[in-house]
CSV table of C-alpha atoms and ligand atoms in Angstrom, one decimal:
chain,number,residue,atom,x,y,z
V,1,UNK,CA,71.2,135.0,161.2
V,2,UNK,CA,73.5,133.2,163.4
V,3,UNK,CA,77.2,133.9,162.7
V,4,UNK,CA,79.7,131.4,164.2
V,5,UNK,CA,83.4,132.2,164.0
V,6,UNK,CA,85.8,129.3,164.4
V,7,UNK,CA,89.6,129.4,164.7
V,8,UNK,CA,90.3,127.4,161.5
V,9,UNK,CA,88.9,126.1,158.3
V,10,UNK,CA,89.1,122.5,159.9
V,11,UNK,CA,86.9,123.7,162.8
V,12,UNK,CA,84.4,125.2,160.3
V,13,UNK,CA,84.1,121.8,158.6
V,14,UNK,CA,83.7,119.9,161.8
V,15,UNK,CA,81.1,122.3,163.2
V,16,UNK,CA,79.0,122.1,160.0
V,17,UNK,CA,79.4,118.3,160.0
V,18,UNK,CA,78.0,118.1,163.6
V,19,UNK,CA,75.0,120.1,162.5
V,20,UNK,CA,74.3,117.8,159.5
V,21,UNK,CA,74.9,114.7,161.6
V,22,UNK,CA,72.5,115.8,164.2
V,23,UNK,CA,69.9,116.4,161.5
V,24,UNK,CA,70.4,112.9,160.1
V,25,UNK,CA,70.3,111.3,163.6
V,26,UNK,CA,67.0,113.1,164.5
V,27,UNK,CA,65.4,112.5,161.1
V,28,UNK,CA,67.1,109.6,159.3
V,29,UNK,CA,65.1,110.3,156.0
V,30,UNK,CA,66.3,113.9,155.9
V,31,UNK,CA,66.6,115.8,152.6
V,32,UNK,CA,70.0,117.4,152.4
V,33,UNK,CA,71.0,120.1,149.9
V,34,UNK,CA,74.7,119.7,149.1
V,35,UNK,CA,77.4,122.0,147.6
V,36,UNK,CA,80.7,121.5,145.8
V,37,UNK,CA,83.9,123.5,145.8
V,38,UNK,CA,86.9,123.5,148.2
V,39,UNK,CA,84.9,124.8,151.2
V,40,UNK,CA,82.7,121.8,151.9
V,41,UNK,CA,85.5,119.3,151.6
V,42,UNK,CA,86.2,119.4,155.4
V,43,UNK,CA,82.5,118.8,156.1
V,44,UNK,CA,82.5,115.7,153.8
V,45,UNK,CA,85.7,114.3,155.3
V,46,UNK,CA,84.1,114.6,158.8
V,47,UNK,CA,80.8,113.0,157.7
V,48,UNK,CA,82.7,110.1,156.1
V,49,UNK,CA,84.6,109.7,159.4
V,50,UNK,CA,81.4,109.7,161.4
V,51,UNK,CA,80.0,107.1,159.0
V,52,UNK,CA,83.0,104.7,159.1
V,53,UNK,CA,84.0,105.2,162.8
V,54,UNK,CA,80.7,106.0,164.5
V,55,UNK,CA,78.2,104.2,162.2
V,56,UNK,CA,76.3,107.4,161.3
V,57,UNK,CA,73.7,106.0,158.9
V,58,UNK,CA,72.8,107.7,155.6
V,59,UNK,CA,70.8,104.9,154.1
V,60,UNK,CA,67.5,106.8,154.2
V,61,UNK,CA,68.7,110.3,153.2
V,62,UNK,CA,67.8,112.1,150.0
V,63,UNK,CA,70.2,114.7,148.5
V,64,UNK,CA,70.0,117.5,146.0
V,65,UNK,CA,73.0,119.2,144.7
V,66,UNK,CA,73.0,122.9,144.0
V,67,UNK,CA,74.5,123.1,140.5
V,68,UNK,CA,76.4,121.6,137.6
V,69,UNK,CA,78.4,122.8,134.6
V,70,UNK,CA,76.6,122.6,131.3
V,71,UNK,CA,78.2,120.3,128.8
V,72,UNK,CA,80.3,118.1,131.1
V,73,UNK,CA,79.7,114.3,131.3
V,74,UNK,CA,79.2,113.0,134.9
V,75,UNK,CA,82.5,111.2,134.4
V,76,UNK,CA,84.4,114.4,133.6
V,77,UNK,CA,86.8,115.0,136.5
V,78,UNK,CA,85.7,118.6,136.9
V,79,UNK,CA,82.0,117.8,136.8
V,80,UNK,CA,80.2,118.4,140.1
V,81,UNK,CA,78.7,114.9,139.8
V,82,UNK,CA,82.2,113.4,139.7
V,83,UNK,CA,83.3,115.6,142.6
V,84,UNK,CA,80.4,114.4,144.8
V,85,UNK,CA,81.0,110.8,143.9
V,86,UNK,CA,84.6,111.0,144.8
V,87,UNK,CA,84.5,113.2,147.9
V,88,UNK,CA,81.3,111.9,149.5
V,89,UNK,CA,78.8,109.5,147.9
V,90,UNK,CA,81.2,106.6,147.2
V,91,UNK,CA,82.1,106.6,150.9
V,92,UNK,CA,78.6,106.7,152.4
V,93,UNK,CA,75.7,104.3,152.3
V,94,UNK,CA,73.3,106.8,150.7
V,95,UNK,CA,70.9,105.1,148.2
V,96,UNK,CA,71.9,106.1,144.6
V,97,UNK,CA,68.3,106.5,143.6
V,98,UNK,CA,67.8,109.2,146.1
V,99,UNK,CA,71.0,111.2,145.1
V,100,UNK,CA,70.3,114.1,142.7
V,101,UNK,CA,72.8,116.3,140.9
V,102,UNK,CA,71.6,118.5,138.1
V,103,UNK,CA,72.3,117.0,134.7
V,104,UNK,CA,74.7,119.2,132.7
V,105,UNK,CA,74.0,117.1,129.6
V,106,UNK,CA,70.2,117.5,129.6
V,107,UNK,CA,68.7,117.8,126.1
V,108,UNK,CA,65.9,120.0,127.2
V,109,UNK,CA,67.0,122.2,130.1
V,110,UNK,CA,63.7,124.0,130.6
V,111,UNK,CA,61.9,120.7,131.4
V,112,UNK,CA,64.9,119.3,133.3
V,113,UNK,CA,64.9,122.3,135.6
V,114,UNK,CA,61.1,122.1,136.1
V,115,UNK,CA,61.5,118.4,137.0
V,116,UNK,CA,64.3,119.1,139.4
V,117,UNK,CA,62.2,121.6,141.3
V,118,UNK,CA,59.3,119.1,141.3
V,119,UNK,CA,61.5,116.3,142.7
V,120,UNK,CA,62.6,118.6,145.6
V,121,UNK,CA,58.9,119.2,146.3
V,122,UNK,CA,58.0,115.5,146.1
V,123,UNK,CA,60.8,114.7,148.5
V,124,UNK,CA,59.2,117.1,151.0
V,125,UNK,CA,61.5,120.0,150.6
V,126,UNK,CA,65.1,120.4,151.7
V,127,UNK,CA,65.8,120.2,155.4
V,128,UNK,CA,69.3,121.7,155.5
V,129,UNK,CA,70.9,123.4,152.5
V,130,UNK,CA,74.7,123.5,152.7
V,131,UNK,CA,76.2,126.5,150.8
V,132,UNK,CA,79.6,128.0,149.9
V,133,UNK,CA,80.1,131.5,148.5
V,134,UNK,CA,81.9,132.9,145.5
V,135,UNK,CA,84.2,135.9,145.8
V,136,UNK,CA,81.5,138.0,144.2
V,137,UNK,CA,79.0,136.9,146.8
V,138,UNK,CA,77.2,134.3,144.6
V,139,UNK,CA,75.7,131.1,146.1
V,140,UNK,CA,75.4,128.1,143.8
V,141,UNK,CA,75.9,129.7,140.4
V,142,UNK,CA,73.5,132.6,141.1
V,143,UNK,CA,75.8,135.3,139.7
V,144,UNK,CA,75.3,139.0,140.6
V,145,UNK,CA,72.1,140.3,139.1
V,146,UNK,CA,70.2,137.0,139.5
V,147,UNK,CA,66.6,137.5,140.5
V,148,UNK,CA,66.2,136.9,144.2
V,149,UNK,CA,63.1,134.9,143.3
V,150,UNK,CA,64.8,132.7,140.7
V,151,UNK,CA,64.3,129.0,140.4
V,152,UNK,CA,66.4,126.2,139.0
V,153,UNK,CA,67.6,127.3,135.5
V,154,UNK,CA,70.5,127.9,133.2
V,155,UNK,CA,72.9,130.7,134.2
V,156,UNK,CA,75.8,132.3,132.3
V,157,UNK,CA,78.9,132.3,134.5
V,158,UNK,CA,80.5,135.7,135.3
V,159,UNK,CA,84.0,136.4,134.2
V,160,UNK,CA,85.2,136.5,137.8
V,161,UNK,CA,83.8,133.0,138.4
V,162,UNK,CA,85.4,131.7,135.2
V,163,UNK,CA,88.7,133.1,136.4
V,164,UNK,CA,88.4,131.6,139.9
V,165,UNK,CA,87.4,128.2,138.6
V,166,UNK,CA,90.1,128.1,135.9
V,167,UNK,CA,92.5,126.6,138.6
V,168,UNK,CA,90.5,123.4,138.4
V,169,UNK,CA,90.4,123.3,134.6
V,170,UNK,CA,94.0,124.4,133.8
V,171,UNK,CA,93.1,127.3,131.6
V,172,UNK,CA,90.2,129.7,131.5
V,173,UNK,CA,89.0,128.7,128.0
V,174,UNK,CA,88.3,125.2,129.3
V,175,UNK,CA,85.8,126.4,131.9
V,176,UNK,CA,82.2,125.9,130.7
V,177,UNK,CA,80.4,129.2,130.2
V,178,UNK,CA,77.0,128.0,131.4
V,179,UNK,CA,75.7,126.1,134.4
V,180,UNK,CA,72.4,124.7,135.6
V,181,UNK,CA,71.8,126.0,139.1
V,182,UNK,CA,69.1,126.0,141.8
V,183,UNK,CA,67.7,129.6,142.0
V,184,UNK,CA,67.9,132.0,144.9
V,185,UNK,CA,64.2,131.4,145.5
V,186,UNK,CA,64.8,127.6,145.5
V,187,UNK,CA,67.5,127.9,148.1
V,188,UNK,CA,65.4,130.2,150.3
V,189,UNK,CA,62.7,127.5,150.6
V,190,UNK,CA,65.1,125.1,152.4
V,191,UNK,CA,64.1,124.9,156.1
V,192,UNK,CA,67.6,125.8,157.2
V,193,UNK,CA,70.6,127.2,155.4
V,194,UNK,CA,74.2,126.6,156.4
V,195,UNK,CA,76.7,128.9,154.7
V,196,UNK,CA,80.4,128.3,155.1
V,197,UNK,CA,83.4,130.4,154.2
V,198,UNK,CA,87.1,130.2,154.8
V,199,UNK,CA,90.1,132.4,153.9
V,200,UNK,CA,90.8,136.1,153.4
V,201,UNK,CA,89.6,136.1,149.7
V,202,UNK,CA,86.0,135.5,151.0
V,203,UNK,CA,86.1,138.3,153.6
V,204,UNK,CA,84.5,141.0,151.5
V,205,UNK,CA,81.8,138.8,150.1
V,206,UNK,CA,81.0,137.7,153.7
V,207,UNK,CA,80.9,141.3,155.0
V,208,UNK,CA,78.5,142.3,152.2
V,209,UNK,CA,76.3,139.1,152.7
V,210,UNK,CA,75.9,139.7,156.4
V,211,UNK,CA,76.1,143.4,157.0
V,212,UNK,CA,75.3,144.9,153.6
V,213,UNK,CA,71.9,145.5,152.0
V,214,UNK,CA,69.9,142.7,150.5
V,215,UNK,CA,70.7,142.9,146.9
V,216,UNK,CA,70.8,140.8,143.7
V,217,UNK,CA,74.3,142.1,143.2
V,218,UNK,CA,75.4,139.8,146.2
V,219,UNK,CA,73.0,136.9,145.9
V,220,UNK,CA,74.0,135.4,149.3
V,221,UNK,CA,72.7,138.5,150.9
V,222,UNK,CA,69.2,137.1,150.2
V,223,UNK,CA,69.8,134.8,153.2
V,224,UNK,CA,69.0,137.8,155.4
V,225,UNK,CA,65.4,137.2,154.4
V,226,UNK,CA,65.5,133.5,155.6
V,227,UNK,CA,64.3,132.7,159.1
V,228,UNK,CA,66.9,130.0,160.0
V,229,UNK,CA,70.4,130.6,158.7
V,230,UNK,CA,73.7,129.6,160.3
V,231,UNK,CA,76.9,131.1,158.8
V,232,UNK,CA,80.1,129.5,159.9
V,233,UNK,CA,83.4,131.3,159.2
V,234,UNK,CA,87.1,131.0,159.9
V,235,UNK,CA,88.8,134.0,161.4
V,236,UNK,CA,90.0,135.2,158.0
V,237,UNK,CA,86.7,135.1,156.3
V,238,UNK,CA,85.3,137.0,159.3
V,239,UNK,CA,88.1,139.6,159.3
V,240,UNK,CA,86.0,142.4,157.6
V,241,UNK,CA,82.9,142.0,159.7
V,242,UNK,CA,82.2,145.1,161.7
V,243,UNK,CA,80.1,143.5,164.5
V,244,UNK,CA,82.3,140.6,165.4
V,245,UNK,CA,82.1,141.3,169.1
V,246,UNK,CA,78.3,141.1,169.0
V,247,UNK,CA,78.3,137.8,167.0
V,248,UNK,CA,80.6,136.3,169.7
V,249,UNK,CA,78.3,137.6,172.4
V,250,UNK,CA,75.4,135.9,170.7
V,251,UNK,CA,77.3,132.6,170.5
V,252,UNK,CA,78.2,132.8,174.2
V,253,UNK,CA,74.5,133.4,175.1
V,254,UNK,CA,73.5,130.6,172.7
V,255,UNK,CA,75.8,128.0,174.4
V,256,UNK,CA,74.5,129.1,177.8
V,257,UNK,CA,71.0,128.6,176.5
V,258,UNK,CA,71.9,125.2,175.1
V,259,UNK,CA,73.6,124.0,178.2
V,260,UNK,CA,70.8,125.3,180.5
V,261,UNK,CA,73.1,127.9,182.1
V,262,UNK,CA,70.5,130.6,181.8
V,263,UNK,CA,67.8,128.7,183.7
V,264,UNK,CA,68.6,130.6,186.8
V,265,UNK,CA,67.4,133.7,184.9
V,266,UNK,CA,64.2,132.0,184.0
V,267,UNK,CA,65.2,131.7,180.4
V,268,UNK,CA,64.8,128.2,178.9
V,269,UNK,CA,66.0,126.4,175.9
V,270,UNK,CA,64.3,126.9,172.5
V,271,UNK,CA,64.1,130.7,173.0
V,272,UNK,CA,66.1,131.2,169.7
V,273,UNK,CA,68.8,133.7,169.3
V,274,UNK,CA,69.2,134.0,165.5
Y,1,GLP,C1,81.4,127.7,142.6
Y,1,GLP,C2,80.2,126.9,143.1
Y,1,GLP,C3,79.7,127.5,144.4
Y,1,GLP,C4,80.8,127.6,145.4
Y,1,GLP,C5,81.9,128.5,144.9
Y,1,GLP,C6,83.1,128.7,145.8
Y,1,GLP,O1,81.1,128.9,142.0
Y,1,GLP,N1,79.2,126.9,142.1
Y,1,GLP,O2,78.7,126.7,144.9
Y,1,GLP,O3,80.3,128.1,146.6
Y,1,GLP,O4,82.4,128.0,143.7
Y,1,GLP,O5,83.9,127.6,145.8
Y,1,GLP,P1,85.1,127.3,146.8
Y,1,GLP,O6,84.5,126.7,148.0
Y,1,GLP,O7,86.0,126.4,146.1
Y,1,GLP,O8,85.8,128.6,147.1
């Protein structure tokens, strides 16, 4: 796992956007796994800027979103579909037929979830999966106790998540109780995972994700089993990590590797440092 600590939430967004932009430049028909919530907003702002000012081309990408509330129409202002349209898709040139957000109004969820998984496979699998994290350590809507091998399915929201998300709905009783979400196993199949977190309220979940045991009680901790994970944090989200000095050392070595500064020691690029 590569842990990158940036000075501010804005820097976290810009750093993640640079990684995604590089992926799209190197492979224009990339398959991107996308996330909702407050955390990825800075990433999306920066991608839109790159598209409008620098001509970054998204015309060939395919996207799959992580999750959606059950029962909300795509036009509902709190639906994740609406969020994605408003904060990303309507500003880019991605082709609508290659944009996928789980359908919270599916009539048969079991078959919808099977087809969603199938579509990811048909698209060639996800190249980079963007992730946020809940205060209880969940990724997507994989609440504590979710099987680490789980696939796209319906999930009952935990009371902590309902409380956290009530700020978007006005009151707790308006928050849907169920969501359709990619599983932990689905997420782990992405070729690279990019987890972002900002703010002191994420510090404990981040400490448990990175330095705690792999456990279904903190589903993001399953990322420890993945071979290519980058975690980008602001100082506050990193504030409870015990091995910060080491993560910073790794980053210094990594930038030397990338800039060729270690060539004098006979160490070349592509050695990997995760
Ligand atoms: C929801 C989403 C998650 C997201 C989390 C944190 O539970 N399903 O994908 O990571 O909220 O959201 P925020 O970034 O707003 O803190």
